[in-house]
Coordinates of C-alpha atoms and ligand atoms in Angstrom, one line a residue:
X1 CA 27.8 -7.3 -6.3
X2 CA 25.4 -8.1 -3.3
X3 CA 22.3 -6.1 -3.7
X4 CA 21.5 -5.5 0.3
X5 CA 18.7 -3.2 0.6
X6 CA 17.8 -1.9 4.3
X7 CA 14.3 -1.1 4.2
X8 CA 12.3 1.0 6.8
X9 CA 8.5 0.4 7.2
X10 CA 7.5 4.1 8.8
X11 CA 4.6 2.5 10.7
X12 CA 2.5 6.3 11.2
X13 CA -0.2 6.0 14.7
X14 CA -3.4 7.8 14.2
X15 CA -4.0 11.0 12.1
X16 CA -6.6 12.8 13.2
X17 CA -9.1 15.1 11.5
X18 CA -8.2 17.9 13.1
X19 CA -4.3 17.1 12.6
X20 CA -2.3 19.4 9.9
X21 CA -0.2 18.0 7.1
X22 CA 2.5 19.9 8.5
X23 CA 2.4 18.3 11.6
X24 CA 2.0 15.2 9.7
X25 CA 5.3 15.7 7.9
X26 CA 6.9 16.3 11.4
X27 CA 6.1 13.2 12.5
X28 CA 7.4 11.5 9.0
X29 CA 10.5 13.5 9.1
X30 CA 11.5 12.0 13.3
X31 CA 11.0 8.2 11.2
X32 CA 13.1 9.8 8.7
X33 CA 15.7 11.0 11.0
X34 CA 15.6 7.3 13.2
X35 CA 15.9 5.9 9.1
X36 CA 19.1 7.8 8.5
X37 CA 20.6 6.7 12.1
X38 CA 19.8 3.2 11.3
X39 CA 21.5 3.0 7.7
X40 CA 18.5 2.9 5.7
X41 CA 17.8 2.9 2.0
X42 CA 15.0 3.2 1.6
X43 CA 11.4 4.2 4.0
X44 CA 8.2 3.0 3.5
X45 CA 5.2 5.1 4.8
X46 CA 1.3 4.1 4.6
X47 CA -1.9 4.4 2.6
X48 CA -3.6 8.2 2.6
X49 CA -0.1 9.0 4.8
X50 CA -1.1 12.6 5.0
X51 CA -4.1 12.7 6.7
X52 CA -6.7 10.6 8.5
X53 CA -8.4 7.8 6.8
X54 CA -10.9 10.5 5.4
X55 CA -13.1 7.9 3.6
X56 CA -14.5 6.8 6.7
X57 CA -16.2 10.1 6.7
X58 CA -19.7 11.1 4.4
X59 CA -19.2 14.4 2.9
X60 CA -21.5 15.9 -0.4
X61 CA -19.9 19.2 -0.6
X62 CA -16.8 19.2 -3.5
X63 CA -14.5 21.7 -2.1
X64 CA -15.1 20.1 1.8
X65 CA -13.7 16.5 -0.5
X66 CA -11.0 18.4 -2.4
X67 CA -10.0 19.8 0.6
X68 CA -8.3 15.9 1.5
X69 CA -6.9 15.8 -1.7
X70 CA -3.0 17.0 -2.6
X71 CA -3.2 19.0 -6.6
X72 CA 0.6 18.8 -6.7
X73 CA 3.7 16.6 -5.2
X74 CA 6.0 17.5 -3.8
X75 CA 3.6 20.4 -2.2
X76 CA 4.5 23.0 0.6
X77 CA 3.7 20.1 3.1
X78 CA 5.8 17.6 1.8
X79 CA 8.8 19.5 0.2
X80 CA 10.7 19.3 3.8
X81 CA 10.4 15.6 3.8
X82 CA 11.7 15.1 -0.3
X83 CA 14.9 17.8 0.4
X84 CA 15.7 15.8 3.9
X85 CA 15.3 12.2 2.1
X86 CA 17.2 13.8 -0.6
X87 CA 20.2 15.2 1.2
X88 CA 20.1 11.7 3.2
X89 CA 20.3 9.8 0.1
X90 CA 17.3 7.8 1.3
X91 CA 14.3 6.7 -1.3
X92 CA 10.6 7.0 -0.5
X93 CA 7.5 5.2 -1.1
X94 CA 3.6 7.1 0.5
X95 CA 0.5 7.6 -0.2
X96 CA -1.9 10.2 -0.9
X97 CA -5.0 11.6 -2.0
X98 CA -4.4 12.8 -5.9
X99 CA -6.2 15.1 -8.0
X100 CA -5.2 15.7 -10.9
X101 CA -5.1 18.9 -13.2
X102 CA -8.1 17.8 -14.8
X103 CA -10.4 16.8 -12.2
X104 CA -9.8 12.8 -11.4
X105 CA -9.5 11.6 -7.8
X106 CA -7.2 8.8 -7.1
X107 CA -5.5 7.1 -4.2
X108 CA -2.2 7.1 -4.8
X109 CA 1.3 6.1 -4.0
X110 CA 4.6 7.7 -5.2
X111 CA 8.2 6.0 -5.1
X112 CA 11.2 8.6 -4.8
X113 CA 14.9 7.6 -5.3
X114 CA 17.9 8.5 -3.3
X115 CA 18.2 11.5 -5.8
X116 CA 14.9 12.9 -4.8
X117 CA 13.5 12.0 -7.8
X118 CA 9.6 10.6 -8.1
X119 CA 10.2 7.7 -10.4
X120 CA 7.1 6.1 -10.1
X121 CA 3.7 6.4 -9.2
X122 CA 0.6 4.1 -8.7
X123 CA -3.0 4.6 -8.2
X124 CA -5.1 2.3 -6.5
X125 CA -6.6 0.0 -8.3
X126 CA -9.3 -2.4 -5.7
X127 CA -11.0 0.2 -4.0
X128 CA -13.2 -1.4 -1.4
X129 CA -16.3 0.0 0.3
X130 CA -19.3 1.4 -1.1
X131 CA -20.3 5.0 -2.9
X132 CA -23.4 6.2 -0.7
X133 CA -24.4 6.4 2.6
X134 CA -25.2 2.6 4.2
X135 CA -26.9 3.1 7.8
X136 CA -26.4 -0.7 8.1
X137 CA -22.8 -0.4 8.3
X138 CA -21.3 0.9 11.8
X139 CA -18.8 2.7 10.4
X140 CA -18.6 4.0 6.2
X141 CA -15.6 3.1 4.2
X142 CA -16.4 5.3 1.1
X143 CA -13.6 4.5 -1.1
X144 CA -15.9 4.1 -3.9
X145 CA -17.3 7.6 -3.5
X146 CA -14.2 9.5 -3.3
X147 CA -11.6 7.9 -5.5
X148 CA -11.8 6.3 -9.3
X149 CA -10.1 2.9 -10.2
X150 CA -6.6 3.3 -10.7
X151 CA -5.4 4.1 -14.5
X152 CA -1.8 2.9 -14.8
X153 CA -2.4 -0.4 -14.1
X154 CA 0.7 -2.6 -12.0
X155 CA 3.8 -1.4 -13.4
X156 CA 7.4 -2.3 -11.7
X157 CA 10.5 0.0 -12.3
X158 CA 14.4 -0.4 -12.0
X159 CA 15.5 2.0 -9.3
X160 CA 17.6 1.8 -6.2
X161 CA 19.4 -1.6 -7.7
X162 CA 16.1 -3.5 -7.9
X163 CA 12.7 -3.8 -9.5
X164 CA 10.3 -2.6 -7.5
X165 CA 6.5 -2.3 -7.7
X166 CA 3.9 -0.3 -5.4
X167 CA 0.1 -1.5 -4.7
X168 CA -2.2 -0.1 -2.0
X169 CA -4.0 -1.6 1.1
X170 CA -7.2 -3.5 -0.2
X171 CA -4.6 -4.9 -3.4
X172 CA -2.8 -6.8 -1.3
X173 CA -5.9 -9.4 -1.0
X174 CA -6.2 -9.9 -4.6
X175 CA -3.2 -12.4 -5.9
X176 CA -3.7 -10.6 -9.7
X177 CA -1.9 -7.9 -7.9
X178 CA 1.1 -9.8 -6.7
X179 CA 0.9 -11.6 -10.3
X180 CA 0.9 -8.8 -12.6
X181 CA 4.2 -7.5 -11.2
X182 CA 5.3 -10.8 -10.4
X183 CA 5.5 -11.2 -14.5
X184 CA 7.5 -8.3 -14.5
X185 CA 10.2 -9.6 -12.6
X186 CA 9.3 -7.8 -9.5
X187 CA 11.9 -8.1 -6.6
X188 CA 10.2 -5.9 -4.0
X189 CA 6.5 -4.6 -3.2
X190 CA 5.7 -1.7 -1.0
X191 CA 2.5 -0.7 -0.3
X192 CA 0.7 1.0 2.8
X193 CA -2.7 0.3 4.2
X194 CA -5.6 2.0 6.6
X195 CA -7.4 -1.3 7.7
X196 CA -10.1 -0.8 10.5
X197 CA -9.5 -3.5 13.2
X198 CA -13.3 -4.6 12.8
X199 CA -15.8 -5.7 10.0
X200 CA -18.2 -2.7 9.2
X201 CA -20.8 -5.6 8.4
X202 CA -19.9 -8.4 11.1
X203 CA -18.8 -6.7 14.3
X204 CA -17.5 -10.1 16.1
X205 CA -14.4 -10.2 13.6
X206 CA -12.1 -8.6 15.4
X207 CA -8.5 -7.4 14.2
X208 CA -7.0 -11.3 15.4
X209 CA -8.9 -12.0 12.1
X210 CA -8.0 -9.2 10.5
X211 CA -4.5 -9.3 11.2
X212 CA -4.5 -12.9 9.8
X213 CA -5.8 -12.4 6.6
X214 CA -3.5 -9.4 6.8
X215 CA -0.3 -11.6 7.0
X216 CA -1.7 -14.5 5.1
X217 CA -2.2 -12.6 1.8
X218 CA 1.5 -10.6 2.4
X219 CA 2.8 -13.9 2.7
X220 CA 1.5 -15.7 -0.1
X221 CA 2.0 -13.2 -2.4
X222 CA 5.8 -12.6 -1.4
X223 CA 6.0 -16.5 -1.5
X224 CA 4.0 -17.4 -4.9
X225 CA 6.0 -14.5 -6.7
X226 CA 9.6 -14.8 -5.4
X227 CA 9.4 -11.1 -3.8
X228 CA 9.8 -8.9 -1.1
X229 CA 7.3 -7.4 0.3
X230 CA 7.1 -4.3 3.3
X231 CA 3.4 -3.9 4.2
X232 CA 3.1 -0.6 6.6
X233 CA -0.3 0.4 8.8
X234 CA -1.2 3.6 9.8
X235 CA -2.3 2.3 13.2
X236 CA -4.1 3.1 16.4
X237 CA -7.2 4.9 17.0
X238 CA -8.7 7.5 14.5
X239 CA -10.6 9.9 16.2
X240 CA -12.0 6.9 17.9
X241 CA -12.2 4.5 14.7
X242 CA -9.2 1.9 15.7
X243 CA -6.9 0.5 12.5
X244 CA -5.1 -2.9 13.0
X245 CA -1.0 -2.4 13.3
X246 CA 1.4 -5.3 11.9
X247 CA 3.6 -3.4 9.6
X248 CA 5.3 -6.6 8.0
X249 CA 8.4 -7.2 6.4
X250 CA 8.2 -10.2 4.0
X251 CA 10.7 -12.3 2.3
X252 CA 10.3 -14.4 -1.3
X253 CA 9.9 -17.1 1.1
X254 CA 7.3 -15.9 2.7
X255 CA 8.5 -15.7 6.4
X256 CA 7.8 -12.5 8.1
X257 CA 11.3 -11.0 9.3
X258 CA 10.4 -7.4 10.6
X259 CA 6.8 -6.6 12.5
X260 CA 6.0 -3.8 14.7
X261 CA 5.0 -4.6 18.1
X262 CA 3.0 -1.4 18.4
X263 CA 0.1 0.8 17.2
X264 CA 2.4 4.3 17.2
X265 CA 4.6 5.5 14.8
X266 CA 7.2 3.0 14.9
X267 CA 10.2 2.2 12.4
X268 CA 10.8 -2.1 11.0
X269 CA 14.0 -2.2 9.7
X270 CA 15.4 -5.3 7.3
X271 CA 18.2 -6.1 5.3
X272 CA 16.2 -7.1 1.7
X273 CA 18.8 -8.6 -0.1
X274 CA 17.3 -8.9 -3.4
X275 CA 19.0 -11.7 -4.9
X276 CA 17.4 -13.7 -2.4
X277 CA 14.5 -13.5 -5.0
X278 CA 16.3 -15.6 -7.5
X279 CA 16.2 -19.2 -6.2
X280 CA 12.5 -19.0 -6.0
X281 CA 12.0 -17.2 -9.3
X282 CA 14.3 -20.3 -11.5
X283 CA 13.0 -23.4 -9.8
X284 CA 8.7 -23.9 -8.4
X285 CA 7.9 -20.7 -9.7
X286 CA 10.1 -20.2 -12.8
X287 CA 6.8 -18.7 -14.5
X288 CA 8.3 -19.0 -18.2
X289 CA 8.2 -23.6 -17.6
X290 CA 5.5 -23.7 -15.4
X291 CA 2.8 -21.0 -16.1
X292 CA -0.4 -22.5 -18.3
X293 CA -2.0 -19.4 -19.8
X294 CA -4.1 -21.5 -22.4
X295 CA -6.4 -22.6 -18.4
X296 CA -6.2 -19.0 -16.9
X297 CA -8.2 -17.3 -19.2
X298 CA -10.8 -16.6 -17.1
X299 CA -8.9 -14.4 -15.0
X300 CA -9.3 -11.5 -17.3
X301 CA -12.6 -12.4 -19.1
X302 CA -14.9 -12.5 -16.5
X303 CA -15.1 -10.5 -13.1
X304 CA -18.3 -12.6 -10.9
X305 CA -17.9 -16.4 -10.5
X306 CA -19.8 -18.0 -13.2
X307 CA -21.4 -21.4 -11.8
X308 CA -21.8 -24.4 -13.3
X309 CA -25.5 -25.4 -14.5
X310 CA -27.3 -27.1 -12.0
X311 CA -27.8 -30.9 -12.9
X312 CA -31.3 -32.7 -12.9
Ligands
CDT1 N1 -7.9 1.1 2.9 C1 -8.3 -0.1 2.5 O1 -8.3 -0.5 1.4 N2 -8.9 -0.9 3.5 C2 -9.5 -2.1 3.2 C3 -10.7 -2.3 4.1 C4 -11.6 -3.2 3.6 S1 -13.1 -3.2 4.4 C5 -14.2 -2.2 3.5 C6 -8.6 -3.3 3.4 O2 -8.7 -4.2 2.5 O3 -7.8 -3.4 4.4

């Protein structure tokens, strides 16, 4: 039996400070709505797809923080959008801010089958940024202040026909992530990002750059692991802080086959058939043949390059 999946990337414009969840959720439910009309599966929203790309902002006090954060999901905001995917029949990947009952702060995503069910959930494991304050910087990316390292690790789950795995924004640079779930048999990544269209620390790199890294790391990762991968922005200006677009759709051959063309909320909608997966998965990368662990062990032994000594 084929197993066609029509994905939606929910590319989300800019959330502003001042914007509510519930008009958030609004917005969410019209992609929803534009989903359902268009036969989809499944939709795929971004990174922290509640609210504006807080860490950007330097705060001190703990209930001003908390305040960005969601305690429970689904929540009062979010319940109209589960019941509407729900009685579409339509899964969901976003992210949010998490704390938990017991105090930890994580950014995190959630996948949701066609049954309304949360089957999975990832936390954010390569937080990027910085923890205090850093006047150098024309603009604060504080990921490091407001969020811990992720806790669960990569995992992949069987839903919706497939096995699909989540990661968030800054992950989708590293190729462990792609990897890790890659050695799970992973047949489809989602993940959302908030990327600002310039370098904090080196102004003249523009989002051109940006973008390109952006869709050289989707690529390769799709392409080195077999897998499908849907990359979605939140996009557009943030209370004047811009965020590069280029939701992506990206097959396990790497080739882009869905981008938005705009910085507004805007759906990308692909046919993912996942058995397209296989080919790549039994011949250059059947990992089981090919893989050498006994030279990789540096991967997970050491963090910092280690050099060689210098000679003479
Ligand atoms: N949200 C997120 O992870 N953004 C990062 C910005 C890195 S610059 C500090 C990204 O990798 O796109």
């Amino acid at each position: 039996m084929p197993r066609v999946l029509r994905i939606g990337g929910a590319q989300m414009g800019p959330i502003h400070k001042a914007d509510s969840r519930q008009g958030v959720v609004r917005r969410m439910l019209d992609l929803l709505d534009e989903a359902k009309a268009k036969g989809c599966d499944l939709v795929v929203y971004p990174e922290l797809a509640l609210t504006t790309f807080f860490p950007r902002w330097y705060m001190t006090d703990a209930a001003e923080i908390d305040a960005w954060f969601e305690r429970e999901m689904p929540n009062a905001p979010t319940r109209p959008l589960f019941e509407q995917a729900r009685r579409y029949g339509i899964g969901l990947s976003f992210g949010y801010a998490e704390l938990t009952p017991d105090g930890h702060h994580y950014n995190t995503s959630i996948l949701v089958d066609r049954e309304g069910r949360i089957v999975g959930k990832y936390r954010k494991v390569h937080l990027p940024g910085h923890a205090e304050h850093d006047p150098q910087r024309a603009f604060q990316h504080l990921e490091k202040r407001y969020f811990e390292p992720g806790d669960l690790g990569f995992p992949v789950w069987r839903t919706m026909g497939g096995i699909v795995g989540m990661c968030i924004c800054n992950d989708r640079r590293w190729p462990e992530t792609y990897r890790v779930m890659g050695l799970q048999g992973v047949e489809l990544v989602v993940l959302g990002y908030n990327t600002p269209s310039v370098n904090s620390q080196k102004t003249d790199e523009g989002p051109q750059k940006r973008l390109f890294h952006h869709r050289l790391t989707l690529q390769a990762g799709a392409y080195q692991n077999s897998t499908w991968v849907v990359a979605v922005a939140k996009a557009g200006s943030e209370d004047g802080h811009p965020l590069i677009a280029g939701s992506v759709i990206v097959n396990p051959d790497g080739e882009i086959v869905a981008e938005a063309q705009s910085e507004s909320d805007e759906l990308i909608v692909a046919d993912c058939d996942l058995d397209a997966t296989i080919f790549g998965k039994e011949t250059i990368f059947d990992f089981k043949r090919h893989r050498r662990i006994e030279h990789y062990g540096r991967i997970t032994s050491q963090t910092g390059a280690v050099l060689p000594p210098k000679g003479g």
